[in-house]
PDB file of C-alpha atoms in Angstrom:
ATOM      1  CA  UNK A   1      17.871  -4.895   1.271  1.00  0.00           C
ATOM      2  CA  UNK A   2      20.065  -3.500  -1.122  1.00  0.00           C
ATOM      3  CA  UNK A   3      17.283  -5.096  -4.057  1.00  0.00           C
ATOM      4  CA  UNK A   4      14.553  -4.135  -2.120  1.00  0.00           C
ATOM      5  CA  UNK A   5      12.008  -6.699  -0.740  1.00  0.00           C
ATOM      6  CA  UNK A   6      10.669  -7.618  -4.257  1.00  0.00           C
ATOM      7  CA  UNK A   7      13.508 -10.694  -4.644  1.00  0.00           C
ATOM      8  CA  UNK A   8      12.438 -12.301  -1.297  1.00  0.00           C
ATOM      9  CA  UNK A   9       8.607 -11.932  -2.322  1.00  0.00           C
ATOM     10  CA  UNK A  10       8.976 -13.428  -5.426  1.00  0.00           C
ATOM     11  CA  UNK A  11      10.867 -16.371  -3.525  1.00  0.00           C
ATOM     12  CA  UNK A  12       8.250 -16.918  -1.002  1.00  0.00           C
ATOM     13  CA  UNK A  13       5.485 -16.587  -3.456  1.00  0.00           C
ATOM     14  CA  UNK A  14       7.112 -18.989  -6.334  1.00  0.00           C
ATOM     15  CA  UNK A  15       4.441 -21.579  -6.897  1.00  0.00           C
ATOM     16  CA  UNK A  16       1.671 -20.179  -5.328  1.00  0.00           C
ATOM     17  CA  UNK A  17      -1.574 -18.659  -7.381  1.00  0.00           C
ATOM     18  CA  UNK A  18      -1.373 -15.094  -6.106  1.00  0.00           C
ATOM     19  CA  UNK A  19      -4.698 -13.224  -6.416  1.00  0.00           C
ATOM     20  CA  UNK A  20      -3.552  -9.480  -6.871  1.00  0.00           C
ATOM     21  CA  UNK A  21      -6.857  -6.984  -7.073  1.00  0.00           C
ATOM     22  CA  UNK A  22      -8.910  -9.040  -4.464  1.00  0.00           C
ATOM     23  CA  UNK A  23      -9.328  -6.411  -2.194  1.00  0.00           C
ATOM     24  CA  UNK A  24     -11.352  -8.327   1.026  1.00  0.00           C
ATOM     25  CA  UNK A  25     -14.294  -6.604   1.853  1.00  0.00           C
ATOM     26  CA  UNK A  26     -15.853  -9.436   4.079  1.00  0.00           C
ATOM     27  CA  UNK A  27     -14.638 -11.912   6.283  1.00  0.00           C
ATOM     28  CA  UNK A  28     -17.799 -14.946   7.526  1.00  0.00           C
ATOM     29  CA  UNK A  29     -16.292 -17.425  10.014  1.00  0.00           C
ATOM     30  CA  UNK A  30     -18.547 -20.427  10.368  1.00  0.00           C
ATOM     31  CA  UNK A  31     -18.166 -23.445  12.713  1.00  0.00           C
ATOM     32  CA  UNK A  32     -17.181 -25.784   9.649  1.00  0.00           C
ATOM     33  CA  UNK A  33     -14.995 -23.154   7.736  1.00  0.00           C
ATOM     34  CA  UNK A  34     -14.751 -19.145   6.398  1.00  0.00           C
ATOM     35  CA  UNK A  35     -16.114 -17.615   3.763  1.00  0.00           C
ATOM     36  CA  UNK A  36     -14.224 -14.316   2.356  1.00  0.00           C
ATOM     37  CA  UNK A  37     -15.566 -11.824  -0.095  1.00  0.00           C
ATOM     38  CA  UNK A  38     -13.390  -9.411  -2.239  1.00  0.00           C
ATOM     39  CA  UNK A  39     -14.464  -5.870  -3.619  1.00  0.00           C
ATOM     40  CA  UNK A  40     -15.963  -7.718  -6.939  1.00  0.00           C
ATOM     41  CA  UNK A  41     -18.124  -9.496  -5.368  1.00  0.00           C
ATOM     42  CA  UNK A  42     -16.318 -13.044  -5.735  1.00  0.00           C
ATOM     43  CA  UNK A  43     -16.254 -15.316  -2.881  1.00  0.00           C
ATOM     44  CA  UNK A  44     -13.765 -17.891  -1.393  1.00  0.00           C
ATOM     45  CA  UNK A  45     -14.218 -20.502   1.521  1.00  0.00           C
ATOM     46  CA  UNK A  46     -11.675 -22.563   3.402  1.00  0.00           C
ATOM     47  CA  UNK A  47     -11.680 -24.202   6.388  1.00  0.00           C
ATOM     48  CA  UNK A  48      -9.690 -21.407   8.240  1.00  0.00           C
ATOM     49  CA  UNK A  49      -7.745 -17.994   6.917  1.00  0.00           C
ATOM     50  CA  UNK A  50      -5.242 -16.253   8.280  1.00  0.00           C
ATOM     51  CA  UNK A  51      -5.681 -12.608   8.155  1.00  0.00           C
ATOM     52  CA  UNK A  52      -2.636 -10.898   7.533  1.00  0.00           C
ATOM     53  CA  UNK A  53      -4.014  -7.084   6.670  1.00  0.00           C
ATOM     54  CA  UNK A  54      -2.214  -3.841   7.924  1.00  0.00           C
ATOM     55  CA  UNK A  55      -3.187  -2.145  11.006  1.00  0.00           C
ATOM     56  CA  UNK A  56      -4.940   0.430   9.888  1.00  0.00           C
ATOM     57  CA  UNK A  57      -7.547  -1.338   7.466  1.00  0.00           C
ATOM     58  CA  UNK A  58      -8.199  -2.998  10.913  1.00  0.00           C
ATOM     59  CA  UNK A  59      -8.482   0.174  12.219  1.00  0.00           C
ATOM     60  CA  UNK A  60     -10.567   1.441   9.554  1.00  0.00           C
ATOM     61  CA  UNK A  61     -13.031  -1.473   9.555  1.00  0.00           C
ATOM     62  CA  UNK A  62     -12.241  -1.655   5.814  1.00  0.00           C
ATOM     63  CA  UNK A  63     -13.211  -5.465   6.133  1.00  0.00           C
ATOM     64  CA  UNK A  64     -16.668  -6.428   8.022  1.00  0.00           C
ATOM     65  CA  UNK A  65     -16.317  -9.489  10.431  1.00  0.00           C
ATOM     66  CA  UNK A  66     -19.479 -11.505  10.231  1.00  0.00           C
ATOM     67  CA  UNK A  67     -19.972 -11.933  13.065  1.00  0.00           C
ATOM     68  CA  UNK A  68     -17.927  -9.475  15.146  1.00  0.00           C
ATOM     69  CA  UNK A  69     -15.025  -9.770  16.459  1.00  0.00           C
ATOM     70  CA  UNK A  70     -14.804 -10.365  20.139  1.00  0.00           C
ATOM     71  CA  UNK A  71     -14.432  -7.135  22.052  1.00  0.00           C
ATOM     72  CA  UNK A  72     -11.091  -8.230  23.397  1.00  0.00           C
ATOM     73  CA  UNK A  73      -9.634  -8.530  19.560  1.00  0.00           C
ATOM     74  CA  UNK A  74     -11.850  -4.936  18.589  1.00  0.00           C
ATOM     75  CA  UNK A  75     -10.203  -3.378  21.744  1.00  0.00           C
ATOM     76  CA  UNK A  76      -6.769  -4.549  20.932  1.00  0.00           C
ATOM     77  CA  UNK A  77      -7.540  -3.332  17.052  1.00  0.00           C
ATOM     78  CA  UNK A  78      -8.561   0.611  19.040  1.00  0.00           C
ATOM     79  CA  UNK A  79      -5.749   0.632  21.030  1.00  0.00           C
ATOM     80  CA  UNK A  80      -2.997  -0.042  18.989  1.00  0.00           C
ATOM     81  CA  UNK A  81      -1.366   2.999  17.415  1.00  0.00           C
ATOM     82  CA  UNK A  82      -0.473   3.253  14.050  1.00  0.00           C
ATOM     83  CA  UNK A  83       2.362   5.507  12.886  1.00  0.00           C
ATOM     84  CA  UNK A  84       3.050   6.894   9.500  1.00  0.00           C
ATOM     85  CA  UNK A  85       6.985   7.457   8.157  1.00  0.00           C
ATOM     86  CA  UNK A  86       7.102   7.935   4.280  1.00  0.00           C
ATOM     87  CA  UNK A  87       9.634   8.009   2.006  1.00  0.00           C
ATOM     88  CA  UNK A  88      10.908  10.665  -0.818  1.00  0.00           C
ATOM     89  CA  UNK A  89      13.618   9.206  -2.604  1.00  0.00           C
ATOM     90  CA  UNK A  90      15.673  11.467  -4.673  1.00  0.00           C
ATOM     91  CA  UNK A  91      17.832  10.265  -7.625  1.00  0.00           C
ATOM     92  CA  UNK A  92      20.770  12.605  -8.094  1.00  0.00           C
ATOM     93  CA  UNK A  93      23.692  13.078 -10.906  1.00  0.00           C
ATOM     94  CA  UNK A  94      26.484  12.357  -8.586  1.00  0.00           C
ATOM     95  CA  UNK A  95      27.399  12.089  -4.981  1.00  0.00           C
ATOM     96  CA  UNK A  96      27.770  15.428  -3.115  1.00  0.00           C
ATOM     97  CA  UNK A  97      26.982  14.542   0.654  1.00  0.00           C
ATOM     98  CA  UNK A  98      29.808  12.957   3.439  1.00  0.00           C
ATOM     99  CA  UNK A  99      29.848   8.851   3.175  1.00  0.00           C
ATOM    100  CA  UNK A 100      27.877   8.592   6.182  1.00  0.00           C
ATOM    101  CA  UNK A 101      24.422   6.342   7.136  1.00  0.00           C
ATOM    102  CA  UNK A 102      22.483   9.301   8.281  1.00  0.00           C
ATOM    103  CA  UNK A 103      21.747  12.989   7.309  1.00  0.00           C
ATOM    104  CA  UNK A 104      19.605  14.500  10.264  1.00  0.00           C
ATOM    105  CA  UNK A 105      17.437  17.262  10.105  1.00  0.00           C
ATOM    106  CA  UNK A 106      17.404  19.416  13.596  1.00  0.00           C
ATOM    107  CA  UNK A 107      14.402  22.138  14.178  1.00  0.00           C
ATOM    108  CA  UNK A 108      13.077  24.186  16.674  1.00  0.00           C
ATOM    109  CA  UNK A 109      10.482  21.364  17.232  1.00  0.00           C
ATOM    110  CA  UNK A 110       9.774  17.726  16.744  1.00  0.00           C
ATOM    111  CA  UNK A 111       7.482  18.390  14.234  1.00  0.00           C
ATOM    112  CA  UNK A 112      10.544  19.546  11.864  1.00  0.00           C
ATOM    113  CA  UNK A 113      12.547  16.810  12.489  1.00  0.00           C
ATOM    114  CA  UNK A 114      13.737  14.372  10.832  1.00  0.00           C
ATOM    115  CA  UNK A 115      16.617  12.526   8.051  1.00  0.00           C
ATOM    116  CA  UNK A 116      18.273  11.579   5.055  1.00  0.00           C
ATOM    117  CA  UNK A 117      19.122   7.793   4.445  1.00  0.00           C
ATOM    118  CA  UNK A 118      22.149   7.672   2.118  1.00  0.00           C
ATOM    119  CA  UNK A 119      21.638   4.531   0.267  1.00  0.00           C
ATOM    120  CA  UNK A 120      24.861   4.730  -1.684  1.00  0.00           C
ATOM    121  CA  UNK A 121      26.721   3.739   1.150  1.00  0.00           C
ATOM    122  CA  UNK A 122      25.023   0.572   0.589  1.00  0.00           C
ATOM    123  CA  UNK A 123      23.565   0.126  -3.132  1.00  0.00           C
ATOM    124  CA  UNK A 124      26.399   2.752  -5.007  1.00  0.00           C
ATOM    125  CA  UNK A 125      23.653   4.442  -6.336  1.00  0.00           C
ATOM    126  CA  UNK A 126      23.503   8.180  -5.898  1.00  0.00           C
ATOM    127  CA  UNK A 127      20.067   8.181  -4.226  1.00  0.00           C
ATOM    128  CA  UNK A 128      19.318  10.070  -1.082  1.00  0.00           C
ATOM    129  CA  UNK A 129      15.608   8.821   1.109  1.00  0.00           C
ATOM    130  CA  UNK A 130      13.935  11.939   2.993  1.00  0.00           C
ATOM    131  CA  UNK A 131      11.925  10.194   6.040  1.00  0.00           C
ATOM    132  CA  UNK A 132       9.282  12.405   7.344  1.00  0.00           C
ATOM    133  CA  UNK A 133       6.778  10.864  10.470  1.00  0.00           C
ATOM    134  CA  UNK A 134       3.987  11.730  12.418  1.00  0.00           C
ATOM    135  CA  UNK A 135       2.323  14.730  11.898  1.00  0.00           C
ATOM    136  CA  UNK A 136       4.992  16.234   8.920  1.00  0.00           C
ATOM    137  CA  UNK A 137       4.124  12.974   6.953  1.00  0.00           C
ATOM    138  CA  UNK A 138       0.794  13.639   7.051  1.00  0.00           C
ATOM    139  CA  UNK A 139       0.769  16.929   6.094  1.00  0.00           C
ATOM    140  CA  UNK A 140       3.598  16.018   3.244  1.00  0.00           C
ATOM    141  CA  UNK A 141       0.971  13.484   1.977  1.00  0.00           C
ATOM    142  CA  UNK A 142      -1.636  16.311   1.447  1.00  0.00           C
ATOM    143  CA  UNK A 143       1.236  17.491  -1.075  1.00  0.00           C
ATOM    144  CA  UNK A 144       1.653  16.609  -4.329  1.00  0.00           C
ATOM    145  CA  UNK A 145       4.656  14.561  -5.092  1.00  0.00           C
ATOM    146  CA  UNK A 146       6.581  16.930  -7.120  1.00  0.00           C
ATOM    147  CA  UNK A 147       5.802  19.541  -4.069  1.00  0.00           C
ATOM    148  CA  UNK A 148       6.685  16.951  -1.869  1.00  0.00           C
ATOM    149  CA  UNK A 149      10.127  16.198  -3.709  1.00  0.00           C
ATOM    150  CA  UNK A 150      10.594  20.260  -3.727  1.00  0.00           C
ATOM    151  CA  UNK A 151      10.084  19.770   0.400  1.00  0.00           C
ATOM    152  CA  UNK A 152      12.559  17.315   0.591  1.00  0.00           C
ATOM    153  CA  UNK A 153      15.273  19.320  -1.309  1.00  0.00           C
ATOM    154  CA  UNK A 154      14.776  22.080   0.810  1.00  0.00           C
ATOM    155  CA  UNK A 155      15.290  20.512   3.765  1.00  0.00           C
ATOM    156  CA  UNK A 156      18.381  18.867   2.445  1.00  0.00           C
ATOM    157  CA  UNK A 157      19.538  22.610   1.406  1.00  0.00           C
ATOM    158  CA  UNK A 158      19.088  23.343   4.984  1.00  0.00           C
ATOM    159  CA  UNK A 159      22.352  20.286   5.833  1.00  0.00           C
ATOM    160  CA  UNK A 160      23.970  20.949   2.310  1.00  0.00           C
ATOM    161  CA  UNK A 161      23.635  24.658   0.945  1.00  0.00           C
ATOM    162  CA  UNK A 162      25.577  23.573  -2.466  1.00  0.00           C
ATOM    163  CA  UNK A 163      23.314  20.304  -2.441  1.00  0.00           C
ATOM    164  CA  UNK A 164      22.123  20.032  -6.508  1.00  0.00           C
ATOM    165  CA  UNK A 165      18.385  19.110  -7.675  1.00  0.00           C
ATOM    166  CA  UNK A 166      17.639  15.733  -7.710  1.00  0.00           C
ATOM    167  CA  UNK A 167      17.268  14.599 -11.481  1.00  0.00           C
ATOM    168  CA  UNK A 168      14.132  11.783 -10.506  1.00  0.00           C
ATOM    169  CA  UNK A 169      12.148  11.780  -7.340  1.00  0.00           C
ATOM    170  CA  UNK A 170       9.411   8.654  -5.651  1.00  0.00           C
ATOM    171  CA  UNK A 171       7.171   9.464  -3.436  1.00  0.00           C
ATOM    172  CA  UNK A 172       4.962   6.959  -0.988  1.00  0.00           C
ATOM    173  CA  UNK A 173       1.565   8.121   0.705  1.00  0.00           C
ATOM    174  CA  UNK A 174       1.439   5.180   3.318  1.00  0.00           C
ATOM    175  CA  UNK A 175      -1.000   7.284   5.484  1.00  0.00           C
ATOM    176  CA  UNK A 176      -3.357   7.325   2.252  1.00  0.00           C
ATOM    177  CA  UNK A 177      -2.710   4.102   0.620  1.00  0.00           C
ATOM    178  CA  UNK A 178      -6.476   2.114   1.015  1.00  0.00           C
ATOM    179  CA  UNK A 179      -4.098  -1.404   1.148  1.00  0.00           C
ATOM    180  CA  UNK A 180      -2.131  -0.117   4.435  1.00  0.00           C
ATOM    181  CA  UNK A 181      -3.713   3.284   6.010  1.00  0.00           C
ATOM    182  CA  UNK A 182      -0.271   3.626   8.020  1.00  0.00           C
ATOM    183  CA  UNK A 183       2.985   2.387   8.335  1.00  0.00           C
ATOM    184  CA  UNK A 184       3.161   0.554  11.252  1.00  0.00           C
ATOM    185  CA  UNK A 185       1.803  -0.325  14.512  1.00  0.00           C
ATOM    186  CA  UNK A 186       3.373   1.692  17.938  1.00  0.00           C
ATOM    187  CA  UNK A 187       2.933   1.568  21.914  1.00  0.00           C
ATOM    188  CA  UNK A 188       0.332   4.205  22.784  1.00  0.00           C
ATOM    189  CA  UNK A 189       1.150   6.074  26.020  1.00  0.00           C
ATOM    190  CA  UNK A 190      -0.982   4.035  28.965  1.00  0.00           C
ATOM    191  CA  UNK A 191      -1.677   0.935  27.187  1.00  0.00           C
ATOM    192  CA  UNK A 192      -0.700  -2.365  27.669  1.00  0.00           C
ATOM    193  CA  UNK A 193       2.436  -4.151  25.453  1.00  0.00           C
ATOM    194  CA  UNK A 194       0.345  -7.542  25.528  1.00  0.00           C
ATOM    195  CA  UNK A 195      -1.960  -5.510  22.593  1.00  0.00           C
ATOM    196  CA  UNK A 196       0.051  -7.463  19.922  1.00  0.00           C
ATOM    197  CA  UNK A 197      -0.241 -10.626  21.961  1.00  0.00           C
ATOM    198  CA  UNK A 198      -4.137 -10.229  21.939  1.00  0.00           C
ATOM    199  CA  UNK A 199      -4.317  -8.714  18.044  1.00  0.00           C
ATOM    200  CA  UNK A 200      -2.339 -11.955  17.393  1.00  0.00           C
ATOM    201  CA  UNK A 201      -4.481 -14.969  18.989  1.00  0.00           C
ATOM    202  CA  UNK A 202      -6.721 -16.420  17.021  1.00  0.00           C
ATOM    203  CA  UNK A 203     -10.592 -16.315  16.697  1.00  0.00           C
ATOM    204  CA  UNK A 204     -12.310 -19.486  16.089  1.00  0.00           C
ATOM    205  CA  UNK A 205     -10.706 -20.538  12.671  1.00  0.00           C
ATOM    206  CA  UNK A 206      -9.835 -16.699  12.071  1.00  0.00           C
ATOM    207  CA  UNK A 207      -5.601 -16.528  12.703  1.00  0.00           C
ATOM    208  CA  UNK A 208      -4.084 -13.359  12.582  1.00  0.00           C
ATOM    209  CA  UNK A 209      -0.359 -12.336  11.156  1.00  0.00           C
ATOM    210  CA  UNK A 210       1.552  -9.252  10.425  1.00  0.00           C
ATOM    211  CA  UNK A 211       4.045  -6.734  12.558  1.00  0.00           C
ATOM    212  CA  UNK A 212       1.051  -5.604  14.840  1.00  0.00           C
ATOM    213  CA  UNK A 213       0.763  -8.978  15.918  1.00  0.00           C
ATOM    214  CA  UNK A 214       4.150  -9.493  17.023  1.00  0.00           C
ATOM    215  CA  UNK A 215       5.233  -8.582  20.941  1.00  0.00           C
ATOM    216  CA  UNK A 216       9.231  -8.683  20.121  1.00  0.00           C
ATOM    217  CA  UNK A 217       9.400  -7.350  16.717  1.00  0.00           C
ATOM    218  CA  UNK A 218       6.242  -4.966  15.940  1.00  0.00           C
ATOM    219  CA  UNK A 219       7.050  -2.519  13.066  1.00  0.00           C
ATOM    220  CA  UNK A 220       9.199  -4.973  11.453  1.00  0.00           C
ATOM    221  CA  UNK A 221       9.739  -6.962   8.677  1.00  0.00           C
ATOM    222  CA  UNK A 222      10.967  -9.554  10.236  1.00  0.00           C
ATOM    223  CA  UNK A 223       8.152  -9.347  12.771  1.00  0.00           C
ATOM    224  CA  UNK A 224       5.771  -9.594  10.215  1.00  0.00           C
ATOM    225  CA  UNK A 225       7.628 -12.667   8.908  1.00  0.00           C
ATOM    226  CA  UNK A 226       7.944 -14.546  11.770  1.00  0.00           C
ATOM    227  CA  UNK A 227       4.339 -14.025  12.619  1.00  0.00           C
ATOM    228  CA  UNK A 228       3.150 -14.999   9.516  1.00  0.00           C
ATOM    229  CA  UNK A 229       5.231 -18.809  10.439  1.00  0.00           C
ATOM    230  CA  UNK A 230       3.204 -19.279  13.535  1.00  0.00           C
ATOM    231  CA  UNK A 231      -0.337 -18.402  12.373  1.00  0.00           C
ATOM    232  CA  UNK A 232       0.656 -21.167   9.592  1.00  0.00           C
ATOM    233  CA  UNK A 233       1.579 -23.596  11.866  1.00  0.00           C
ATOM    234  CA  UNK A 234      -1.384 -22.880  13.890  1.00  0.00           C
ATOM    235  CA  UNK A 235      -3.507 -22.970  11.323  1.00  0.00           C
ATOM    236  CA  UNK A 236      -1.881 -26.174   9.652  1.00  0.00           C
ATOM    237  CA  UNK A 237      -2.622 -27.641  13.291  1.00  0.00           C
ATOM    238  CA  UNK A 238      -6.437 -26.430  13.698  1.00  0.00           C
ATOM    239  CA  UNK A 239      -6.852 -28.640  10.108  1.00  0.00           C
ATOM    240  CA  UNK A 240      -4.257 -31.585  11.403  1.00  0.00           C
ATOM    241  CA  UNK A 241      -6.828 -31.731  14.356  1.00  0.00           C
ATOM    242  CA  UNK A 242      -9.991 -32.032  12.414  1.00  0.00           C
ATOM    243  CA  UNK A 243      -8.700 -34.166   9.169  1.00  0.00           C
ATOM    244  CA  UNK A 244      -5.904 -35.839  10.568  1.00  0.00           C
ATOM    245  CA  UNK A 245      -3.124 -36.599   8.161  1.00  0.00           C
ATOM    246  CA  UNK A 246      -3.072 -34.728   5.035  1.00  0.00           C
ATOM    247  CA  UNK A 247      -0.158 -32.582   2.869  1.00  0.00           C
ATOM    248  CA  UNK A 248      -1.155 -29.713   3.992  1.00  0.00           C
ATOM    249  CA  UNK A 249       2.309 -28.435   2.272  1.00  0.00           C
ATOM    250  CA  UNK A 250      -0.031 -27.215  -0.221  1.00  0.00           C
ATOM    251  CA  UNK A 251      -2.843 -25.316   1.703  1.00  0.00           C
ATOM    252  CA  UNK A 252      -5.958 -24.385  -0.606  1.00  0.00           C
ATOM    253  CA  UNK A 253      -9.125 -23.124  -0.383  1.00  0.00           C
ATOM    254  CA  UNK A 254     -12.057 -23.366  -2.739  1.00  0.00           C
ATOM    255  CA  UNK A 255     -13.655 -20.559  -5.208  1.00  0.00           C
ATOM    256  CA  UNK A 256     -17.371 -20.571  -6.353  1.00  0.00           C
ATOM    257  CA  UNK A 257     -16.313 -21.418  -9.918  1.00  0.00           C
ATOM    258  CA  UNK A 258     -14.463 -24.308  -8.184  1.00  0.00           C
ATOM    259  CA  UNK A 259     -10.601 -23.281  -8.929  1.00  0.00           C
ATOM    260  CA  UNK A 260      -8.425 -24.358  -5.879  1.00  0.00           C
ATOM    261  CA  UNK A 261      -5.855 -21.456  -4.829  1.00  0.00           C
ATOM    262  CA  UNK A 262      -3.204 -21.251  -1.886  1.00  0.00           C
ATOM    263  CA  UNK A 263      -3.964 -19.291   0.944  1.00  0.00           C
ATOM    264  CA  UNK A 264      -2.456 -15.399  -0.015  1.00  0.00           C
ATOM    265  CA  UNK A 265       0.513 -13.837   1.269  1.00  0.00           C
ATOM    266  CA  UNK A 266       0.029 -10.698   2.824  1.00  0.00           C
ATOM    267  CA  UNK A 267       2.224  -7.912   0.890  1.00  0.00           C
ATOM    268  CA  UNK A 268       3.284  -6.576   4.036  1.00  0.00           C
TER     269      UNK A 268
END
């Protein structure tokens, strides 16, 4: 995504009333519809919702279910890792590194390893990505980001002796981020693959989208994407099957101060 992701969200979000700063702190499923509060207190109801949020605000119960969530969806939610992998991109003057995809770092232990994505192999820019994961992004995150930059160069020092200090530096904290508490979903060791399969099937009117909900593609965009299709058809069904014919092209849901708005995208 040599743009980054921001051109296709803009595309997929043209025409649609985007509420940014709703953070949902409440989620009521009724039998005749949902009812969804956000941190300032506002409140929205619809006939269904698809829920879209990361992993680990699952994980964190970040939003209350009201009522709970069956204990086949919570245990799905438990047992579902969730992975961290950041990114510290540094900006340099000029090229200095071999015209390759990957840079890896080799240690003593897995802790210490990890790589460089060269992204002007594919943008022309002279901007290399340090990837830490696991247990080395969280303990980067606990840095701050010119530290973390100063980390980065190091390690790069350690592939490149003659390598020259980055002249700008951006730093993510995934791990710490309230909106995703991770990066993305994994296998844990002894657990079934049919977790995503469960996290994904819906609850009532509740449907759920996003990479941990996807058995062939978790941890991916396009995972998330393709997801995010079938909880709308499944949802546009669910109201086909209790309205009948309407153009449900334009999906909305009703505020207390009685302004209509799409159902949100999920950032992810």
């Amino acid at each position: 995504m040599v743009r980054g992701y921001l051109p296709v969200i803009n595309t997929l979000a043209k025409g649609l009333d985007i509420r940014l700063g709703h953070r949902v702190t409440k989620i009521a499923r009724r039998y005749n519809g949902v009812k969804v509060t956000v941190e300032n207190g506002r409140s929205f109801v619809a006939d269904a919702a698809i829920v879209a949020a990361p992993l680990g605000v699952l994980k964190a119960k970040a939003i209350t279910f009201e009522p709970k969530l069956p204990e086949w969806k919570e245990t799905a939610i438990a047992d579902l890792g969730i992975g961290i992998e950041n990114k510290i991109v540094l900006h340099f003057e000029k090229v200095f590194w071999p015209n390759v995809e990957f840079l890896g770092v080799v240690a003593d232990t897995s802790y210490g390893c990890s790589y460089f994505l060269n992204l002007h192999k594919a943008t022309g820019h002279s901007v290399l990505v340090y990837m830490p994961a696991g247990q080395l992004a969280k303990d980067i995150e606990k840095m701050s980001d010119e530290a973390a930059a100063n980390f980065a160069y190091i390690q790069l020092k350690r592939i490149l002796p003659n390598a020259s200090a980055p002249i700008q530096y951006l730093v993510s904290h995934w791990g710490t981020d309230v909106d995703s508490l991770g990066s993305y979903s994994y296998d844990t060791v002894g657990k079934s693959h049919d977790l995503y399969e469960r996290l994904r099937i819906p609850v009532d009117n509740l449907f759920f989208a996003g990479e941990a909900t996807s058995s062939n593609f978790p941890g991916s965009v396009h995972g998330a994407f393709s997801t995010g299709l079938m909880a709308a058809e499944d949802c546009r069904m669910r109201v086909l099957e209790r309205y009948g014919e309407l153009d449900l092209f334009q999906p909305v849901m009703g505020e207390e101060a009685s302004v209509s708005v799409p159902l949100l995208i999920s950032r992810l």
